[in-house]
Amino acid sequence: MLRYAARRLLISIPTLLAISFIVFALLDLAPSDPTANLPLTIPPEVREKIRLSLGLGEPFIIRYFKWLEQFLINEPLAVLEQMTGLTIGDSENRLRVLSWATRSPVTDLIVERLPQTLWVVGMSYVVAVVIAVPLGVISAYRQYSLFDQIGTFISMLGFSIPTFFTGLLLIVIFSVWLGWLPSIYDTTHVVEDWDSFWFQVKQMAMPTMVLALANASQISRFMRASMLDNLTQDYVRTARAKGVRERTVVLLHVLRNSLIPVVTVIALGVPTIFGGAIVTEQIFRVNGIGALLITGIESNDIPLVQTLTFIFAILIVVFNLIADLLYGVLDPRIRYD
Amino acid sequence: MTDATASAPVAAAPAHRSLWADVWRQFRAHRGAMIGAGVFGFILLAVIFGPMLWTIDPGETNLRARNQPMSWAHPFGTDNVGRDMLAQVLAGGRVSLAVGITAMAVSMLIGAAIGVLAGYFRRLDGPLMRLTELFLALPILPLLLVAILLFRDTLRANFGPEAGVFLLIVLIIGITSWMQTARIVRGEVQTLKEREFVLAAQSIGTKEGRVITRHILPNVLSPIMVSATIGIAAAIITESTLSFLGLGFPPDFPTWGRLLFDGKDFMTRSPGRVIWPGLFISLTVLSVNFIGDGLRDAMDPRIRGR
Amino acid sequence: MTGLKHLLAASTALAFCAGPALAERGADGELKIIYWQAPSTMNPFLSGGTKEVEAASMVIEPLARYSNTGEIIPALAAEIPTLENGGISEDLKSITWKLKTDVLWSDGTPFTAADAIFTWQYCTNPEGGCAQGAYFDGVANMEALDPHTLKITFTEAKPFPYTALVGSESPIIQAAQFAECTGSRAPECTEQNFNPIGTGPFRVVEFRANDVITLEANPNYRDPAKPAFATVTFKGGGDAESAARSVLQTGEFDYAWNLQISPEVLNEMEAAGQGKVVVAFATSVERILVNFTNPDPALGPDERSVWKEDGSNAHPILSDIRVRKALSRAIDPVILTEIGYGKTGRPTCNVLPGPDIYVSTANEACKTQDLEEAKALLDEAGWVPGPDGVRVKDGKRLSFLYQTSTNAVRQEFQAIIKEWWSEIGVETELRNISASVFFGGDPNSPDTFQKFYADIEMYTNNFSGVDPEAYMAQWTCEKAPRPATQWQGENINRFCSAEYDALAAEFSRTAGLEARAEIAKKMNDILMQEYVIIPLIHRGGTSAHANSLGGVLINDWDSELWNIADWHRVK
Amino acid sequence: MPLDAAKTETLVSVRGLSMHFPIYAGIFRRQVGVIKAVDDVSFDIGRGETLGVVGESGCGKSTTGRAVIRLYKPTAGSIFIDGKDISKTEGDALRRLRPSMQMIFQDPQACLNPRMTVGSIIAEPLDEHRRDMSRAERQEKVRALLDQVGMNPDFANRYPHEFSGGQRQRIGIARALALDPKFIVCDEPIAALDVSIQAQVVNLLEDLQDRLGLTYLFISHDLSMVRHIADRVAVMYLGKLVELASRDALYESPRHPYTKALLSAVPTVEKRSVERIILQGDVPSPANPPSGCVFRTRCPMAEARCAAEVPAFRKLADGRGVACHFAA
Amino acid sequence: MTDQREAASPPVLDVRNLETVFRVRDGQVHAVNGVSFSVREGELLGVVGESGSGKSVTMMSLMGLLPSPPAMVTGGEVLFEGRDVLKMTKQEMRALRGGDIGFVFQDPMTSLNPVFTVGFQIMEPLRVHLGLSKARARERAAELLALVGIPSPGARLDDYPHQFSGGMRQRVMIAIALACDPKVLIADEPTTALDVTIQAQILDLVQKLRTELGMAVIWITHDLGVVAGIADRVMVMYGGQVAEQAPVAELFARPQHPYTRALMQTLPDLGGARKERLLTIAGQPPILRAPPSSCPFAPRCAHVHAKCREANPPVLDRGARHEVACWWTPPQEGRDAA
């Protein structure tokens, strides 16, 4: 198992390097100019100066390797320093990946944005899993029953209606018409007592629900399919023949087996938590990672987009690996050597 | 299972039917899928033939009829420069559906090709699966956005404004969404390869190319078709998301997503501008998903036996 | 104490706009502002964006600023230097500012002329990439005659010397704080750029880039009674429509900026009764530009859309003034305003729409559409309707490529104008280009507005401050973009007229407001009557504030938050 | 006599056939060992003869069958068919050899492509190799083949799932016969069929052999069926040939302890006097076979010598071959 | 021996006129049509038939193990020690399953839950039915593994099913079935998926356990050879009905039903004279869309006559506990030449 993990990790390295190059190159080639969004009143000479000051004068390859060094060495060190308070090496003169728009280190921006994304998107994911698993189990056990039909329909609805549509609809209903929930997420809100906690719940309600609906739909469909697969297996008959209670048969024997693929699917979805939900964050003004990415794209903040995209790629690779390993842990049949 | 699944057909009088007829029979039994097929068929017919019956030019502005509610003259109302919403929704549907179907076709083509090659040729399996993983690890939405910025104008220049963007969006969605199909197909091909009829073909001396086209491909058709339905749905959603973020088709080119994006500000004033395109997106995706569900059931031999 | 006198003077200067009885500093609690484009930095020198400039204007201040009427009023200066009070030298080559003497930075240290000089050096450092460098053009030197007297000398006579350190785009930063941040190190000073020490009514508590800025009242602000608000939450992100909604409908915020949304929607939201929409007009004009050179793709890169002195490269159709005029006559700016801007815009027939003394009244006819006249003009020019309704002449179709940036309102305008033009027999091909490319200025891209590889294009331009000299000089022959200048240059139309050039030269030599206004109007009228530019809409800055927010005086000449010190809660 | 087919001239001759599958492991996927699915197997089959191969699952009998008709590329050894070594032949040359050797598969469900009609399944070998035949001729041939295996020729445009297991197996046989092969490997052709159907298929195979002079390599785990159909029988255990003898000799007096155990384990309707030998334990993994004699771990006669020394496959006096130190 | 027991004990399990129907999309399949039989303590009943003959469905339906829908028991009664199983509540039925009646299924590869240890799976019935503590259950599980002949049973309790070979897994299945000292063990083709030498081991084991534990065994198989070796009595099924039922020696000596006779003739022999040609039964086993109104074997029967097509023959006792459902009587010549 360990050896398998090591092997997978080793394989990931060239993959990640390839991705880093693709990401860098694609974004670098994009016809975007950091000064394009500035007012037209700024004269061209000044624009040119701004471009040079952003390091755009150097050749592509040099910039790539510089960025790679900054990303792989300097930024982790800086984050480490911030977390531990230690000073490692020449931290004063360490060149960091700077955002074009804010001129601040990109990682600082990301670290700042992470909490709201983790809260809202993470919570929605938890809600989704909590809803989806029982839903899938019951749907499968009572296949073709009314519950199953309705559940199937709702989960279909969940991934058929784009989040931007549900999001807007919720805002109109709950913020504009009913006035129950705030339409704008307050990222500076601090939970310190019951009231502020209640406010936090209220402001998280809509984005969480929108995302949870979409996620729960996917997971519950997986859960249902997996349960159906397992319900017809011979070992279920064996368990019944042993006189085990039906509830135990379903919730222990079948569920345990059905969860194996579902857990890996859930693990594969985790990077999206860190990646943020671009559309939902945009709609509800949850200024998390997804919103950061969109601002980055809109303002041609290439270093920011490059870094975010690459981090996202790393997360995907890592969670792929985790999903694989989880599979091995959960399923005793899998031996990775 | 032994006796419980009485799958052997009655030898006496088997009604002559092909496998597809069988699939169709099972499909028909899936109520959701049949309703889905009906709705999807209706939408398809509406966007193909609708503009021939409803001849108002979707781009024609009418400053005297702005923000009209639903009426006989404008069944879906009009927008803020007096364009007819029904005409726009129909025209937008053509684009959205064409994007969905073409992007799906591109993605299926790539996915099936890579899946078959990786599954069939052991030597290619490693590299191709690495490639698949690489694509899976690429964060799609940001790259999509960048690629659109990157190539939009080149393609526009070469293929004209509409065809260019269409081509670009279709290609990009296709190129970034084939991985699941490839994985499924590869798995399926690997099991098929061990099936004795493939071995039989080899023992006959059938050339590899023909083994693939004659024995492998027809048998991976069902997972491909199921992925295809999911692909259409996903492509329609992706296109509308892009348009919603203001990064898909340009504003003068109606698609459902674009209409929704343009209409969202008018949501409370003329709800029709959001509801109609939103409804059509959702209905299409929903119906296609139900079709996929029905196909999956119909093609699953375990279920079909019942 | 002289300090007190100055302070009183300053507050009298602002007295007309101050709200009711002066309250205690911080008595009104929290002010919530939403800017749907979030500021990315608090240092306006590193970002030329309006949102950054305005956010910074709460913290750092210039010597003088523009009021909501476009008048120059002192901020950190004690008075406005003029020729009359001797602040401006007779040869127009220097200006001497007297600074307020009692101003403290928010860290408690005194503000002096050295800070102003440092700011000039900071922004003109060649490695710094300062976005506001243009404000210091022509500045030869700055010196401190004493700690509170600043003398700026210019390389040549400057009839309008209120550029450097005037207005929100050119504020003064603290020398002590930014001393280490000059040149190439400027972008790396994140702490300084996010949290500049200032003299303004507020100071930064926390800056989250592109998200939210938390500010609190500056304890060292020179008016002890101001600001009325203890804290400001300055939220960013989202879109204009939801920002407007949060003020006008749900009442979650007090002030929302730049509400460029469909007028119907805005009116409907305002009807909810939570707040008011306020508009201020300055110099922004949405206009259609006509290409005077031939953009035929068949021409090589050195020929296409390149102006030639011998006139050999003139536009084959548009060089005929009758065609240009016909295009203008077919447009109804009133309807366009109604559809696209509502009360946030007004139809205009001038490319120079303000300040008031510069505004010409000679061109008002453009506001009324006259399709018949347009048709007649085309007939006269020899364009006769063809079988499909499109006019033809010598086998050539009357057909134009009309480009603009990608933006919903602009595409609506394109569609409507195309419709109008088709009524007079003009065929139009529409094209829209993503804003970042269109305005990106990449000399390799064929799609920039400077290259103008089209017959017609449309966008908005303006000038900052109140002096139109540089703006009007844009249409001189030498400013035409061409390969030799890397396609830089502001004469996008490639219009060239000796008469106009002469007026521009005269303008740069003339002092005195009246005389300058005369010349400016003349220049404007030439551009209008030659139909070089078809102005459509004078665009205003549109914002909304809650009914409970008092003291808001919307200002499009300067930062909208120029008088935030006077904002208060209406009880 | 059995090693070299005595009845007639030899058609198939296998010498030292080995089929090893590599095992990869570790971080760099290095090859760490091999599974010896078939290890040094030799036998001959005479023209028109049936050689039965028996053994338990995993003993390598199917692999042997597939390697002999070159569905695999053998690791070592040579295979002569009609005197020609085909063990190294590749590509088109191999393809041209295909018509002479065919295979009948175990699973009648899996061996027919469900998306093809019966007619096109049977016609496939003709499409590949008999381009000289016209479409009509090929169709005629398909009908004739169906008739030959006892099926209604009109079934040609039906699909496999419309038929029962026995009928599908007939279709598989018809396909194998399409190119008039000399040699057919029957890989457990009756294992998946019901008892009452097995007899139908076996009778058909016998009829075809008589009529067409076919040579069979008949692989089966059903010892009674092999006794019925085979002329000589080879017994395999863990990739090795342990005994090869004529049918009667083998069933009446097995010499290898494994053959003895195998025979005694078969439950039969008739009362038999033979004392039942029950082997202990399971078959060891072919990835890690025991040293010396592979059967020694379960052999009731095993001695120290068996662990040290690999028993040679040797010919006994009566002509049969046995791989056991103690067989006489 | 059998006769003695017959007098001594009433049947443990008595099945009368059992009928089971499957609902399928286009109608019904009558899988079991009036099957009656009984087993006594210590008796081994062999049930023989081809696939589709209804032998497994019969056994599954009497313990309610068929998925419902589509399966439905539509008639008959199943008496376990005098109580009708089909009328029991779910709880009572559950107590019976795994407690008094143990099951062993065909495929040991899929019948064990892959994600639980073998120990857990053996302990489960012990804890459910006997309420043993964890420690006690574990002890007992180890004993059971030892009983079914698994070496070092204590250590192997913590292994997962995939770590066992096929034969060993079937032993584990038997251990599970035996966990609560069942009175009846129902084995559904338990050796079909195994190799002959392993099959021999299992047959041997079951024979040994049956005598040791004195339970009744119902052994379903399609292999006549297997029943000949171990059964006390044999029941031959065809078309969801009992075709013939008799003590083992009697059945093989004097098969009376044409189907039984044909079945025996199609089999090749391992010893004795080699048949030149195997006899075959033409045609296919039937799938019954309605309760049979004629003899289901009639279409394939060599001795068919008019009556066979008119009425389904009842099960008739022809003496020596030999029951046959056939209108035809074989000539009285003793043992038929097989």
PDB file of N, CA, C and O in Angstrom, chain A residues 36 38-39 44 46 50 101-105 109 112-113 176 183-185 187-188 285 287, chain C residues 34 40 46 48 129-130 187 190 194 208-211 235-238 242 246 252 436 488:
ATOM      1  N   ALA A  36      -5.145  46.866 -19.630  1.00  0.00           N
ATOM      2  CA  ALA A  36      -6.316  47.057 -20.486  1.00  0.00           C
ATOM      3  C   ALA A  36      -7.502  47.630 -19.725  1.00  0.00           C
ATOM      4  O   ALA A  36      -8.337  48.320 -20.295  1.00  0.00           O
ATOM      5  N   LEU A  38      -7.382  49.757 -17.339  1.00  0.00           N
ATOM      6  CA  LEU A  38      -7.155  51.097 -16.792  1.00  0.00           C
ATOM      7  C   LEU A  38      -7.909  52.112 -17.640  1.00  0.00           C
ATOM      8  O   LEU A  38      -8.197  51.873 -18.807  1.00  0.00           O
ATOM      9  N   PRO A  39      -8.207  53.249 -17.074  1.00  0.00           N
ATOM     10  CA  PRO A  39      -8.936  54.267 -17.843  1.00  0.00           C
ATOM     11  C   PRO A  39      -8.154  54.672 -19.077  1.00  0.00           C
ATOM     12  O   PRO A  39      -6.919  54.651 -19.088  1.00  0.00           O
ATOM     13  N   PRO A  44      -0.062  55.989 -23.164  1.00  0.00           N
ATOM     14  CA  PRO A  44       0.634  54.739 -23.498  1.00  0.00           C
ATOM     15  C   PRO A  44       2.016  54.601 -22.869  1.00  0.00           C
ATOM     16  O   PRO A  44       2.386  53.488 -22.495  1.00  0.00           O
ATOM     17  N   VAL A  46       2.999  55.568 -20.032  1.00  0.00           N
ATOM     18  CA  VAL A  46       2.812  55.149 -18.654  1.00  0.00           C
ATOM     19  C   VAL A  46       2.426  53.677 -18.619  1.00  0.00           C
ATOM     20  O   VAL A  46       2.917  52.897 -17.810  1.00  0.00           O
ATOM     21  N   ILE A  50       4.226  50.543 -16.715  1.00  0.00           N
ATOM     22  CA  ILE A  50       3.547  49.634 -15.795  1.00  0.00           C
ATOM     23  C   ILE A  50       3.839  48.195 -16.196  1.00  0.00           C
ATOM     24  O   ILE A  50       4.173  47.345 -15.368  1.00  0.00           O
ATOM     25  N   ALA A 101      -2.707  42.934 -10.072  1.00  0.00           N
ATOM     26  CA  ALA A 101      -3.711  43.928  -9.712  1.00  0.00           C
ATOM     27  C   ALA A 101      -3.431  44.515  -8.338  1.00  0.00           C
ATOM     28  O   ALA A 101      -3.515  45.714  -8.146  1.00  0.00           O
ATOM     29  N   THR A 102      -3.092  43.662  -7.385  1.00  0.00           N
ATOM     30  CA  THR A 102      -2.972  44.176  -6.030  1.00  0.00           C
ATOM     31  C   THR A 102      -1.524  44.395  -5.642  1.00  0.00           C
ATOM     32  O   THR A 102      -1.259  44.988  -4.611  1.00  0.00           O
ATOM     33  N   ARG A 103      -0.607  43.872  -6.442  1.00  0.00           N
ATOM     34  CA  ARG A 103       0.818  43.957  -6.145  1.00  0.00           C
ATOM     35  C   ARG A 103       1.159  43.301  -4.811  1.00  0.00           C
ATOM     36  O   ARG A 103       2.148  43.633  -4.185  1.00  0.00           O
ATOM     37  N   SER A 104       0.317  42.417  -4.370  1.00  0.00           N
ATOM     38  CA  SER A 104       0.629  41.726  -3.126  1.00  0.00           C
ATOM     39  C   SER A 104       0.867  40.263  -3.453  1.00  0.00           C
ATOM     40  O   SER A 104       0.464  39.782  -4.506  1.00  0.00           O
ATOM     41  N   PRO A 105       1.526  39.518  -2.556  1.00  0.00           N
ATOM     42  CA  PRO A 105       1.771  38.103  -2.843  1.00  0.00           C
ATOM     43  C   PRO A 105       0.451  37.367  -3.052  1.00  0.00           C
ATOM     44  O   PRO A 105      -0.500  37.532  -2.278  1.00  0.00           O
ATOM     45  N   LEU A 109      -3.301  36.479  -0.710  1.00  0.00           N
ATOM     46  CA  LEU A 109      -4.690  36.668  -1.140  1.00  0.00           C
ATOM     47  C   LEU A 109      -5.462  35.377  -0.972  1.00  0.00           C
ATOM     48  O   LEU A 109      -6.589  35.362  -0.483  1.00  0.00           O
ATOM     49  N   GLU A 112      -6.195  34.506   2.555  1.00  0.00           N
ATOM     50  CA  GLU A 112      -7.239  35.372   3.062  1.00  0.00           C
ATOM     51  C   GLU A 112      -8.619  34.902   2.610  1.00  0.00           C
ATOM     52  O   GLU A 112      -9.601  35.011   3.339  1.00  0.00           O
ATOM     53  N   ARG A 113      -8.681  34.362   1.387  1.00  0.00           N
ATOM     54  CA  ARG A 113      -9.974  33.990   0.836  1.00  0.00           C
ATOM     55  C   ARG A 113     -10.436  32.600   1.267  1.00  0.00           C
ATOM     56  O   ARG A 113     -11.603  32.265   1.139  1.00  0.00           O
ATOM     57  N   VAL A 176     -35.447  39.459  -1.857  1.00  0.00           N
ATOM     58  CA  VAL A 176     -36.202  40.594  -2.377  1.00  0.00           C
ATOM     59  C   VAL A 176     -37.662  40.517  -1.936  1.00  0.00           C
ATOM     60  O   VAL A 176     -38.187  41.468  -1.369  1.00  0.00           O
ATOM     61  N   SER A 183     -28.673  38.980   0.830  1.00  0.00           N
ATOM     62  CA  SER A 183     -28.250  38.525  -0.491  1.00  0.00           C
ATOM     63  C   SER A 183     -26.748  38.666  -0.658  1.00  0.00           C
ATOM     64  O   SER A 183     -26.171  38.175  -1.596  1.00  0.00           O
ATOM     65  N   ILE A 184     -26.125  39.380   0.272  1.00  0.00           N
ATOM     66  CA  ILE A 184     -24.688  39.614   0.150  1.00  0.00           C
ATOM     67  C   ILE A 184     -23.999  39.044   1.372  1.00  0.00           C
ATOM     68  O   ILE A 184     -24.376  39.335   2.508  1.00  0.00           O
ATOM     69  N   TYR A 185     -23.021  38.231   1.106  1.00  0.00           N
ATOM     70  CA  TYR A 185     -22.329  37.544   2.192  1.00  0.00           C
ATOM     71  C   TYR A 185     -21.325  38.493   2.822  1.00  0.00           C
ATOM     72  O   TYR A 185     -20.547  39.135   2.127  1.00  0.00           O
ATOM     73  N   THR A 187     -18.102  38.864   4.542  1.00  0.00           N
ATOM     74  CA  THR A 187     -16.916  38.052   4.845  1.00  0.00           C
ATOM     75  C   THR A 187     -16.231  38.491   6.124  1.00  0.00           C
ATOM     76  O   THR A 187     -15.391  37.777   6.645  1.00  0.00           O
ATOM     77  N   THR A 188     -16.571  39.672   6.614  1.00  0.00           N
ATOM     78  CA  THR A 188     -15.876  40.118   7.822  1.00  0.00           C
ATOM     79  C   THR A 188     -16.645  39.752   9.082  1.00  0.00           C
ATOM     80  O   THR A 188     -16.200  40.029  10.176  1.00  0.00           O
ATOM     81  N   ARG A 285     -21.836  36.838  -3.647  1.00  0.00           N
ATOM     82  CA  ARG A 285     -20.781  37.723  -3.156  1.00  0.00           C
ATOM     83  C   ARG A 285     -20.035  37.096  -1.989  1.00  0.00           C
ATOM     84  O   ARG A 285     -19.612  37.780  -1.071  1.00  0.00           O
ATOM     85  N   ASN A 287     -16.958  36.235  -1.218  1.00  0.00           N
ATOM     86  CA  ASN A 287     -15.687  36.476  -1.905  1.00  0.00           C
ATOM     87  C   ASN A 287     -14.657  35.439  -1.502  1.00  0.00           C
ATOM     88  O   ASN A 287     -13.756  35.703  -0.728  1.00  0.00           O
TER      89      ASN A 287
ATOM     90  N   ILE C  34     -20.835  49.803  -0.998  1.00  0.00           N
ATOM     91  CA  ILE C  34     -20.555  48.679  -1.898  1.00  0.00           C
ATOM     92  C   ILE C  34     -20.085  49.192  -3.248  1.00  0.00           C
ATOM     93  O   ILE C  34     -20.703  50.043  -3.862  1.00  0.00           O
ATOM     94  N   SER C  40      -8.335  46.666  -5.656  1.00  0.00           N
ATOM     95  CA  SER C  40      -7.289  45.662  -5.495  1.00  0.00           C
ATOM     96  C   SER C  40      -6.126  46.214  -4.686  1.00  0.00           C
ATOM     97  O   SER C  40      -5.266  45.475  -4.259  1.00  0.00           O
ATOM     98  N   LEU C  46      -0.300  52.754  -8.096  1.00  0.00           N
ATOM     99  CA  LEU C  46      -0.011  51.443  -8.677  1.00  0.00           C
ATOM    100  C   LEU C  46      -1.181  50.905  -9.476  1.00  0.00           C
ATOM    101  O   LEU C  46      -1.073  49.889 -10.131  1.00  0.00           O
ATOM    102  N   GLY C  48      -4.426  52.442 -11.880  1.00  0.00           N
ATOM    103  CA  GLY C  48      -5.133  53.617 -12.360  1.00  0.00           C
ATOM    104  C   GLY C  48      -6.629  53.466 -12.273  1.00  0.00           C
ATOM    105  O   GLY C  48      -7.369  54.344 -12.672  1.00  0.00           O
ATOM    106  N   GLY C 129       6.637  52.208 -12.471  1.00  0.00           N
ATOM    107  CA  GLY C 129       5.409  51.895 -13.169  1.00  0.00           C
ATOM    108  C   GLY C 129       4.228  52.654 -12.592  1.00  0.00           C
ATOM    109  O   GLY C 129       3.155  52.087 -12.365  1.00  0.00           O
ATOM    110  N   CYS C 130       4.398  53.952 -12.363  1.00  0.00           N
ATOM    111  CA  CYS C 130       3.340  54.731 -11.736  1.00  0.00           C
ATOM    112  C   CYS C 130       2.218  55.003 -12.726  1.00  0.00           C
ATOM    113  O   CYS C 130       2.452  55.493 -13.837  1.00  0.00           O
ATOM    114  N   PRO C 187       6.024  47.631  -5.950  1.00  0.00           N
ATOM    115  CA  PRO C 187       4.950  46.635  -5.841  1.00  0.00           C
ATOM    116  C   PRO C 187       5.115  45.694  -4.652  1.00  0.00           C
ATOM    117  O   PRO C 187       4.159  45.067  -4.217  1.00  0.00           O
ATOM    118  N   THR C 190       3.643  45.439   0.150  1.00  0.00           N
ATOM    119  CA  THR C 190       2.225  45.131   0.285  1.00  0.00           C
ATOM    120  C   THR C 190       1.605  45.872   1.461  1.00  0.00           C
ATOM    121  O   THR C 190       0.526  46.450   1.349  1.00  0.00           O
ATOM    122  N   PHE C 194      -1.412  48.462   0.904  1.00  0.00           N
ATOM    123  CA  PHE C 194      -2.745  48.114   1.387  1.00  0.00           C
ATOM    124  C   PHE C 194      -3.178  49.025   2.535  1.00  0.00           C
ATOM    125  O   PHE C 194      -4.347  49.134   2.827  1.00  0.00           O
ATOM    126  N   ARG C 208      -8.699  43.724   2.539  1.00  0.00           N
ATOM    127  CA  ARG C 208      -8.718  42.427   1.848  1.00  0.00           C
ATOM    128  C   ARG C 208      -8.883  42.731   0.379  1.00  0.00           C
ATOM    129  O   ARG C 208      -9.941  43.205  -0.051  1.00  0.00           O
ATOM    130  N   ALA C 209      -7.839  42.414  -0.358  1.00  0.00           N
ATOM    131  CA  ALA C 209      -7.833  42.780  -1.768  1.00  0.00           C
ATOM    132  C   ALA C 209      -9.031  42.183  -2.480  1.00  0.00           C
ATOM    133  O   ALA C 209      -9.390  41.024  -2.260  1.00  0.00           O
ATOM    134  N   ASN C 210      -9.641  42.961  -3.325  1.00  0.00           N
ATOM    135  CA  ASN C 210     -10.779  42.544  -4.143  1.00  0.00           C
ATOM    136  C   ASN C 210     -11.953  42.049  -3.322  1.00  0.00           C
ATOM    137  O   ASN C 210     -12.827  41.403  -3.833  1.00  0.00           O
ATOM    138  N   ASP C 211     -11.952  42.346  -2.039  1.00  0.00           N
ATOM    139  CA  ASP C 211     -13.063  41.840  -1.248  1.00  0.00           C
ATOM    140  C   ASP C 211     -13.643  42.962  -0.404  1.00  0.00           C
ATOM    141  O   ASP C 211     -14.635  43.583  -0.790  1.00  0.00           O
ATOM    142  N   LYS C 235     -17.303  47.180   0.738  1.00  0.00           N
ATOM    143  CA  LYS C 235     -17.382  45.833   0.176  1.00  0.00           C
ATOM    144  C   LYS C 235     -17.244  45.884  -1.344  1.00  0.00           C
ATOM    145  O   LYS C 235     -17.771  46.811  -1.975  1.00  0.00           O
ATOM    146  N   GLY C 236     -16.604  44.872  -1.889  1.00  0.00           N
ATOM    147  CA  GLY C 236     -16.457  44.838  -3.344  1.00  0.00           C
ATOM    148  C   GLY C 236     -16.921  43.519  -3.912  1.00  0.00           C
ATOM    149  O   GLY C 236     -17.175  42.566  -3.184  1.00  0.00           O
ATOM    150  N   GLY C 237     -17.043  43.496  -5.221  1.00  0.00           N
ATOM    151  CA  GLY C 237     -17.354  42.237  -5.898  1.00  0.00           C
ATOM    152  C   GLY C 237     -18.795  42.111  -6.299  1.00  0.00           C
ATOM    153  O   GLY C 237     -19.674  42.770  -5.744  1.00  0.00           O
ATOM    154  N   GLY C 238     -19.053  41.260  -7.289  1.00  0.00           N
ATOM    155  CA  GLY C 238     -20.415  41.029  -7.739  1.00  0.00           C
ATOM    156  C   GLY C 238     -20.709  41.778  -9.026  1.00  0.00           C
ATOM    157  O   GLY C 238     -19.852  41.907  -9.879  1.00  0.00           O
ATOM    158  N   SER C 242     -26.807  43.750  -8.562  1.00  0.00           N
ATOM    159  CA  SER C 242     -27.049  43.314  -7.193  1.00  0.00           C
ATOM    160  C   SER C 242     -26.554  44.365  -6.209  1.00  0.00           C
ATOM    161  O   SER C 242     -27.080  44.473  -5.102  1.00  0.00           O
ATOM    162  N   SER C 246     -28.880  45.942  -3.295  1.00  0.00           N
ATOM    163  CA  SER C 246     -28.566  45.896  -1.880  1.00  0.00           C
ATOM    164  C   SER C 246     -28.767  47.256  -1.219  1.00  0.00           C
ATOM    165  O   SER C 246     -28.926  47.332  -0.007  1.00  0.00           O
ATOM    166  N   GLU C 252     -29.353  46.624   2.535  1.00  0.00           N
ATOM    167  CA  GLU C 252     -28.217  46.078   3.264  1.00  0.00           C
ATOM    168  C   GLU C 252     -27.041  47.037   3.284  1.00  0.00           C
ATOM    169  O   GLU C 252     -26.181  46.955   4.152  1.00  0.00           O
ATOM    170  N   SER C 436     -10.821  43.573 -22.979  1.00  0.00           N
ATOM    171  CA  SER C 436      -9.403  43.536 -22.639  1.00  0.00           C
ATOM    172  C   SER C 436      -8.535  43.538 -23.883  1.00  0.00           C
ATOM    173  O   SER C 436      -7.393  43.974 -23.842  1.00  0.00           O
ATOM    174  N   GLN C 488       0.436  53.782 -31.249  1.00  0.00           N
ATOM    175  CA  GLN C 488       0.005  54.626 -30.150  1.00  0.00           C
ATOM    176  C   GLN C 488      -0.429  55.957 -30.725  1.00  0.00           C
ATOM    177  O   GLN C 488      -0.008  56.352 -31.818  1.00  0.00           O
TER     178      GLN C 488
END
